[in-house]
Amino acid sequence: MKTLAVYPKINLKIESSKGLWLLTESGQRILDLYSGHGVISIGHSHPRFVSRLSEQLQSFAYYSNLVPLKEQDELCQALGELSACPDYNLFFSNSGAEAIENALKAASMISGRKEVVAMRGSFHGRTSLAAQITDASKLCSPINSGLTVHWLTLNDIEAARKVINDQTAAVIIEGIQGVGGIHEGGSEFWQELSKLCHEKGALLIADEIQSGMGRTGDFFAFQNKGVKPDIICTAKGLGNGFPIAATWLHERFSLPMGSLGSTFGGGPLACRAAQAVCEVIASEKLMANAKARGEQLMRGLKDIDGLIDIRGRGLMLAFDLSGPSEEFRMRLLHKHGIITGSASNKTTVRLLPPLSVTKEDCEFFLQKLNLCMLETI
């Protein structure tokens, strides 16, 4: 037996990891500037993360949502304080796609509607509803192709005014598009979406699965837009590698008892993992670090000849090359020891380092990147 071949994989066999560094089976050290699709937020094998999980394992590893779990309550408290968004109620699940599915279901139940407005260039997941609101039709099968989705281009306010109406259940937008290539809606666009949703009785959903948890220098990417989404989705960096996600529903809304459920969502181990993430982000001031290191990287990238359209915010950055990036990224990985990410645009290179990346790590990367670019010429 073997795993189903649905993931395109690179030739990298990891033996262990610590901080920003991966160690391969062959003994090569790799600087991780991708965090496994933006998952590793506080660094690999952080001592606080390890101790929180170890302590919980020695207490009890699991009981279902049949009983109240103090671990959930303590995580809700920690997230409310760290995010400055205490006026939401959380439903825990196991993955970003689940958080999206639950957000759309909640929006439909609250509004009584079933049409969705989504963004061109979006990625929200590969499950049923999530795939249908992702701008990649190849992810859908015949059984999950029935949702009515209206598509908007980021920052097209006039189009938004035409498609958001009294049949719209939800408008969903990423804080910053990840797979789509690090593109962001402006403040005016976000504010117009929020205004239209409130006027028409639709719910505004912020997908912060990749852009949240402090990655941009703010806890949520939308927090510099002057809006308050009705629903927020988080995952990835929330668990630092442990499976956990959350659908944040503003407290002015409620759902019928039993309408959402998850056997494993919000289990004690997952909650302790996420609590450790919150503690480390706060104690090590990682949101401030994300902003500072992001500014350092942006300055350095602009000094390297040949990079095109350098963009992003905090530690969610990207640039383009003049041709496909795959060969370049593989040379950067195997020759220079740095792992980066791709995007739907094949010329794009994405940078999503852990929030704990240091000034020295960034300098090392910029030196190696410049060298790799010189080798390309």
Coordinates of C-alpha atoms in Angstrom, one line a residue:
M1 CA 0.0 0.0 0.0
K2 CA 1.1 3.6 -0.7
T3 CA -0.3 7.1 -0.5
L4 CA -2.6 8.3 -3.3
A5 CA -0.6 10.2 -5.9
V6 CA -2.4 13.6 -5.8
Y7 CA 0.4 15.8 -4.6
P8 CA 3.3 17.0 -6.8
K9 CA 6.3 16.6 -4.6
I10 CA 9.9 17.9 -4.5
N11 CA 12.9 15.7 -3.8
L12 CA 13.5 16.7 -0.1
K13 CA 13.6 14.1 2.7
I14 CA 13.4 15.8 6.1
E15 CA 15.0 14.1 9.1
S16 CA 14.4 16.8 11.7
S17 CA 13.7 20.5 12.1
K18 CA 14.5 23.3 14.6
G19 CA 13.7 27.0 14.5
L20 CA 14.0 28.1 10.9
W21 CA 16.1 25.1 9.8
L22 CA 15.3 21.7 8.3
L23 CA 17.8 18.9 8.3
T24 CA 17.6 16.4 5.5
E25 CA 18.4 12.7 5.6
S26 CA 21.6 13.5 3.7
G27 CA 22.7 16.0 6.3
Q28 CA 21.9 19.2 4.3
R29 CA 20.6 22.2 6.3
I30 CA 17.7 24.0 4.7
L31 CA 16.5 27.5 5.6
D32 CA 12.7 27.3 5.6
L33 CA 11.2 30.4 4.0
Y34 CA 8.0 28.7 3.1
S35 CA 6.8 27.1 6.4
G36 CA 5.0 24.3 4.7
H37 CA 2.5 26.5 3.0
G38 CA 2.6 29.1 5.8
V39 CA 1.9 26.7 8.6
I40 CA 4.9 27.0 10.8
S41 CA 4.3 30.3 12.6
I42 CA 6.6 30.3 15.7
G43 CA 9.3 28.1 14.3
H44 CA 9.9 24.3 14.1
S45 CA 9.9 22.4 17.4
H46 CA 9.6 25.5 19.6
P47 CA 10.3 24.5 23.3
R48 CA 7.0 26.1 24.5
F49 CA 5.1 24.2 21.7
V50 CA 6.7 20.9 22.6
S51 CA 6.1 21.3 26.3
R52 CA 2.5 22.3 26.0
L53 CA 1.8 19.2 23.9
S54 CA 3.8 16.9 26.2
E55 CA 2.0 18.2 29.3
Q56 CA -1.4 17.6 27.7
L57 CA -0.4 14.1 26.6
Q58 CA 0.4 13.2 30.2
S59 CA -2.9 14.6 31.4
F60 CA -5.4 13.3 28.7
A61 CA -5.2 13.4 25.0
Y62 CA -8.8 13.3 23.9
Y63 CA -12.4 13.6 24.8
S64 CA -15.2 14.7 22.5
N65 CA -17.3 17.8 22.4
L66 CA -19.8 15.9 24.5
V67 CA -18.2 17.5 27.5
P68 CA -17.0 21.1 28.2
L69 CA -13.2 21.3 27.6
K70 CA -11.3 23.9 29.6
E71 CA -8.6 23.8 26.9
Q72 CA -11.1 25.3 24.4
D73 CA -12.1 28.0 26.8
E74 CA -8.5 29.0 27.5
L75 CA -7.7 29.1 23.8
C76 CA -10.7 31.3 23.1
Q77 CA -9.5 33.7 25.8
A78 CA -6.0 33.7 24.4
L79 CA -7.1 34.3 20.8
G80 CA -9.5 37.0 21.9
E81 CA -6.8 38.9 23.7
L82 CA -4.1 38.5 21.0
S83 CA -6.3 39.3 18.1
A84 CA -8.1 42.2 19.7
C85 CA -11.3 40.6 18.4
P86 CA -13.0 39.2 21.6
D87 CA -16.5 39.8 20.1
Y88 CA -16.6 36.5 18.1
N89 CA -17.5 33.0 19.1
L90 CA -15.4 30.2 17.7
F91 CA -16.1 26.8 16.2
F92 CA -13.1 24.6 16.1
S93 CA -12.3 22.1 13.3
N94 CA -9.2 20.5 11.8
S95 CA -8.3 22.2 8.6
G96 CA -8.7 25.4 6.6
A97 CA -11.1 23.8 4.2
E98 CA -13.3 22.7 7.1
A99 CA -13.3 26.3 8.4
I100 CA -14.4 27.5 5.0
E101 CA -17.2 24.9 4.7
N102 CA -18.5 25.8 8.1
A103 CA -18.3 29.6 7.3
L104 CA -20.4 29.2 4.2
K105 CA -22.9 26.9 5.9
A106 CA -23.3 29.4 8.7
A107 CA -23.7 32.3 6.2
S108 CA -26.4 30.4 4.3
M109 CA -28.2 29.4 7.5
I110 CA -28.2 33.0 8.8
S111 CA -29.2 34.6 5.5
G112 CA -31.5 31.9 4.2
R113 CA -29.7 32.2 0.8
K114 CA -27.4 30.2 -1.3
E115 CA -25.4 32.4 -3.7
V116 CA -21.8 33.4 -3.0
V117 CA -19.5 36.2 -4.3
A118 CA -15.9 35.1 -4.5
M119 CA -12.7 36.7 -5.9
R120 CA -10.7 35.9 -9.1
G121 CA -7.4 34.4 -8.1
S122 CA -8.8 33.0 -4.9
F123 CA -7.9 29.7 -3.2
H124 CA -10.1 28.5 -0.3
G125 CA -9.6 24.7 -0.3
R126 CA -10.3 21.5 -2.2
T127 CA -13.4 20.2 -0.4
S128 CA -16.9 20.6 -1.8
L129 CA -18.0 24.2 -1.2
A130 CA -14.4 25.4 -0.8
A131 CA -13.4 24.1 -4.2
Q132 CA -16.4 25.8 -5.9
I133 CA -15.4 29.3 -4.6
T134 CA -11.7 28.7 -5.5
D135 CA -10.7 30.2 -8.9
A136 CA -9.6 26.9 -10.3
S137 CA -12.4 24.9 -12.0
K138 CA -10.2 21.8 -12.3
L139 CA -10.6 21.2 -8.5
C140 CA -14.4 20.6 -8.9
S141 CA -16.0 17.3 -9.8
P142 CA -19.6 16.9 -11.2
I143 CA -20.9 16.3 -7.6
N144 CA -19.7 19.6 -6.3
S145 CA -20.4 22.0 -9.1
G146 CA -23.9 23.2 -8.3
L147 CA -23.1 26.3 -6.2
T148 CA -24.0 29.7 -7.8
V149 CA -20.8 31.7 -7.6
H150 CA -20.4 35.3 -8.9
W151 CA -16.8 36.3 -9.5
L152 CA -15.2 39.6 -8.7
T153 CA -11.8 41.0 -9.6
L154 CA -10.0 42.5 -6.6
N155 CA -10.6 46.2 -6.2
D156 CA -13.4 46.4 -8.9
I157 CA -15.9 48.3 -6.8
E158 CA -18.3 49.0 -9.6
A159 CA -18.6 45.3 -10.4
A160 CA -19.2 44.6 -6.6
R161 CA -22.1 46.9 -6.6
K162 CA -23.7 45.0 -9.5
V163 CA -23.2 41.4 -8.2
I164 CA -23.9 41.7 -4.5
N165 CA -27.7 41.7 -4.1
D166 CA -30.6 40.3 -2.0
Q167 CA -29.8 36.8 -3.2
T168 CA -26.2 36.9 -1.9
A169 CA -25.5 34.7 1.2
A170 CA -21.9 35.6 1.5
V171 CA -19.0 37.5 0.1
I172 CA -15.7 35.8 0.7
I173 CA -12.2 37.3 0.4
E174 CA -8.7 36.4 1.5
G175 CA -6.8 38.9 3.7
I176 CA -4.1 38.5 1.1
Q177 CA -4.3 36.0 -1.7
G178 CA -1.8 33.2 -1.1
V179 CA -1.9 30.6 -3.9
G180 CA -3.1 33.4 -6.2
G181 CA 0.3 35.1 -5.9
I182 CA 0.2 37.6 -2.9
H183 CA -2.4 40.1 -4.1
E184 CA -4.5 42.2 -1.8
G185 CA -7.7 44.2 -1.9
G186 CA -7.4 47.8 -0.9
S187 CA -9.1 49.5 2.0
E188 CA -11.7 51.2 -0.1
F189 CA -12.7 47.8 -1.7
W190 CA -13.0 46.1 1.6
Q191 CA -15.1 48.9 3.0
E192 CA -17.4 48.8 0.0
L193 CA -17.8 45.0 0.3
S194 CA -18.7 45.4 4.0
K195 CA -21.1 48.2 3.3
L196 CA -22.8 46.3 0.5
C197 CA -23.1 43.1 2.6
H198 CA -24.8 45.0 5.4
E199 CA -27.1 46.8 3.1
K200 CA -28.1 43.6 1.2
G201 CA -28.2 41.2 4.2
A202 CA -25.2 39.1 3.1
L203 CA -22.3 38.1 5.4
L204 CA -18.7 39.2 4.8
I205 CA -16.3 36.3 5.3
A206 CA -12.6 37.0 5.7
D207 CA -10.4 34.0 4.8
E208 CA -7.3 34.6 7.1
I209 CA -6.2 31.0 6.9
Q210 CA -2.8 31.9 5.4
S211 CA -2.6 35.6 6.1
G212 CA -3.7 35.6 9.8
M213 CA -2.0 34.8 13.1
G214 CA 0.3 37.8 12.8
R215 CA 1.9 37.0 9.5
T216 CA 1.4 40.5 8.0
G217 CA 2.4 42.3 11.2
D218 CA -1.2 42.7 12.2
F219 CA -3.0 39.7 13.7
F220 CA -5.4 39.7 10.8
A221 CA -4.6 41.2 7.4
F222 CA -7.9 42.9 7.3
Q223 CA -7.2 44.9 10.4
N224 CA -5.7 47.8 8.4
K225 CA -8.8 48.0 6.2
G226 CA -11.3 49.6 8.6
V227 CA -13.8 46.8 8.5
K228 CA -15.2 44.1 10.8
P229 CA -16.0 40.9 9.0
D230 CA -19.1 38.8 10.0
I231 CA -17.1 35.6 9.8
I232 CA -13.3 34.9 10.0
C233 CA -11.5 31.7 9.1
T234 CA -8.2 30.7 10.6
A235 CA -6.0 27.5 10.4
K236 CA -2.4 26.9 9.2
G237 CA -0.3 29.1 11.6
L238 CA -2.9 28.6 14.3
G239 CA -1.5 25.2 15.1
N240 CA 2.2 25.5 14.0
G241 CA 1.9 22.1 12.4
F242 CA -0.8 20.6 14.6
P243 CA -4.2 20.2 12.8
I244 CA -6.6 22.9 14.1
A245 CA -8.8 25.5 12.5
A246 CA -11.4 27.9 13.7
T247 CA -14.5 29.6 12.2
W248 CA -15.0 32.9 14.0
L249 CA -18.7 34.0 14.0
H250 CA -19.5 37.5 15.3
E251 CA -21.4 37.3 18.5
R252 CA -24.4 39.1 17.1
F253 CA -25.1 35.9 15.2
S254 CA -26.1 32.4 16.5
L255 CA -26.7 29.0 15.0
P256 CA -29.1 26.2 15.9
M257 CA -27.9 23.6 18.4
G258 CA -26.3 20.7 16.5
S259 CA -26.0 22.6 13.2
L260 CA -22.2 22.3 13.2
G261 CA -20.1 19.4 14.5
S262 CA -16.7 17.8 14.5
T263 CA -15.4 14.6 16.2
F264 CA -11.9 15.9 16.6
G265 CA -12.3 19.7 16.2
G266 CA -11.0 21.6 19.3
G267 CA -9.5 18.5 21.0
P268 CA -7.3 19.1 24.0
L269 CA -4.0 18.5 22.1
A270 CA -4.9 20.8 19.3
C271 CA -6.0 23.6 21.7
R272 CA -2.8 23.3 23.7
A273 CA -0.8 23.5 20.5
A274 CA -2.6 26.7 19.4
Q275 CA -2.4 28.1 22.9
A276 CA 1.4 27.7 22.8
V277 CA 1.4 29.6 19.5
C278 CA -0.5 32.5 21.1
E279 CA 1.8 32.6 24.0
V280 CA 4.9 32.6 21.9
I281 CA 3.6 35.3 19.5
A282 CA 2.8 37.5 22.5
S283 CA 5.9 36.9 24.6
E284 CA 8.4 37.0 21.7
K285 CA 6.7 40.0 20.0
L286 CA 6.5 38.1 16.8
M287 CA 4.0 40.4 15.1
A288 CA 6.4 43.3 15.5
N289 CA 9.1 41.0 14.2
A290 CA 7.0 40.0 11.2
K291 CA 6.7 43.7 10.3
A292 CA 10.3 44.5 10.8
R293 CA 11.7 41.5 9.0
G294 CA 9.2 42.0 6.2
E295 CA 10.4 45.6 5.7
Q296 CA 14.0 44.2 5.7
L297 CA 13.2 41.7 3.0
M298 CA 11.3 44.2 0.9
R299 CA 14.3 46.6 0.9
G300 CA 16.7 43.8 0.1
L301 CA 14.6 42.3 -2.7
K302 CA 14.4 45.7 -4.4
D303 CA 18.2 45.8 -4.5
I304 CA 18.5 42.6 -6.5
D305 CA 18.5 42.9 -10.3
G306 CA 16.0 40.9 -12.3
L307 CA 13.2 40.5 -9.7
I308 CA 9.8 41.7 -11.0
D309 CA 6.8 43.1 -9.1
I310 CA 8.0 42.7 -5.5
R311 CA 4.9 42.8 -3.3
G312 CA 3.3 41.8 -0.1
R313 CA 3.2 42.8 3.5
G314 CA 5.0 41.5 6.6
L315 CA 6.1 37.9 6.1
M316 CA 3.7 37.2 3.2
L317 CA 5.8 38.3 0.2
A318 CA 6.3 37.5 -3.5
F319 CA 8.1 38.4 -6.6
D320 CA 8.1 37.3 -10.2
L321 CA 10.9 36.2 -12.6
S322 CA 11.0 36.7 -16.3
G323 CA 10.2 33.1 -16.9
P324 CA 8.9 30.0 -15.0
S325 CA 10.2 29.9 -11.4
E326 CA 10.4 26.1 -10.8
E327 CA 13.9 25.5 -12.0
F328 CA 15.1 28.6 -10.2
R329 CA 13.5 27.6 -6.9
M330 CA 14.9 24.1 -7.2
R331 CA 18.4 25.5 -7.7
L332 CA 17.9 27.8 -4.7
L333 CA 16.8 24.8 -2.7
H334 CA 19.3 22.1 -3.7
K335 CA 22.4 24.3 -4.3
H336 CA 21.9 27.1 -1.8
G337 CA 19.8 25.5 0.9
I338 CA 16.7 27.6 0.9
I339 CA 13.1 26.5 0.4
T340 CA 10.5 28.9 -1.1
G341 CA 7.0 28.5 -2.6
S342 CA 5.3 28.8 -5.9
A343 CA 1.9 30.2 -6.9
S344 CA -0.8 29.7 -9.5
N345 CA 1.2 32.1 -11.8
K346 CA 4.2 29.9 -12.8
T347 CA 6.7 32.9 -12.7
T348 CA 6.0 33.7 -9.0
V349 CA 8.2 32.9 -6.0
R350 CA 6.5 33.2 -2.6
L351 CA 8.1 33.8 0.8
L352 CA 6.2 32.7 3.9
P353 CA 8.9 32.3 6.6
P354 CA 8.0 31.6 10.3
L355 CA 7.3 34.7 12.2
S356 CA 10.5 34.0 14.3
V357 CA 12.8 34.6 11.3
T358 CA 15.8 36.6 12.3
K359 CA 17.7 39.6 10.8
E360 CA 20.6 37.2 10.1
D361 CA 18.3 34.6 8.4
C362 CA 17.0 37.4 6.1
E363 CA 20.5 38.6 5.3
F364 CA 21.6 35.0 4.5
F365 CA 18.6 34.5 2.2
L366 CA 19.1 37.8 0.3
Q367 CA 22.8 36.9 -0.3
K368 CA 21.9 33.5 -1.6
L369 CA 19.1 34.8 -3.7
N370 CA 21.3 37.4 -5.3
L371 CA 23.9 34.8 -6.0
C372 CA 21.3 32.5 -7.6
M373 CA 20.0 35.4 -9.8
L374 CA 23.6 36.1 -10.9
E375 CA 24.0 32.4 -11.9
T376 CA 20.8 32.7 -13.9
I377 CA 22.0 35.6 -16.1

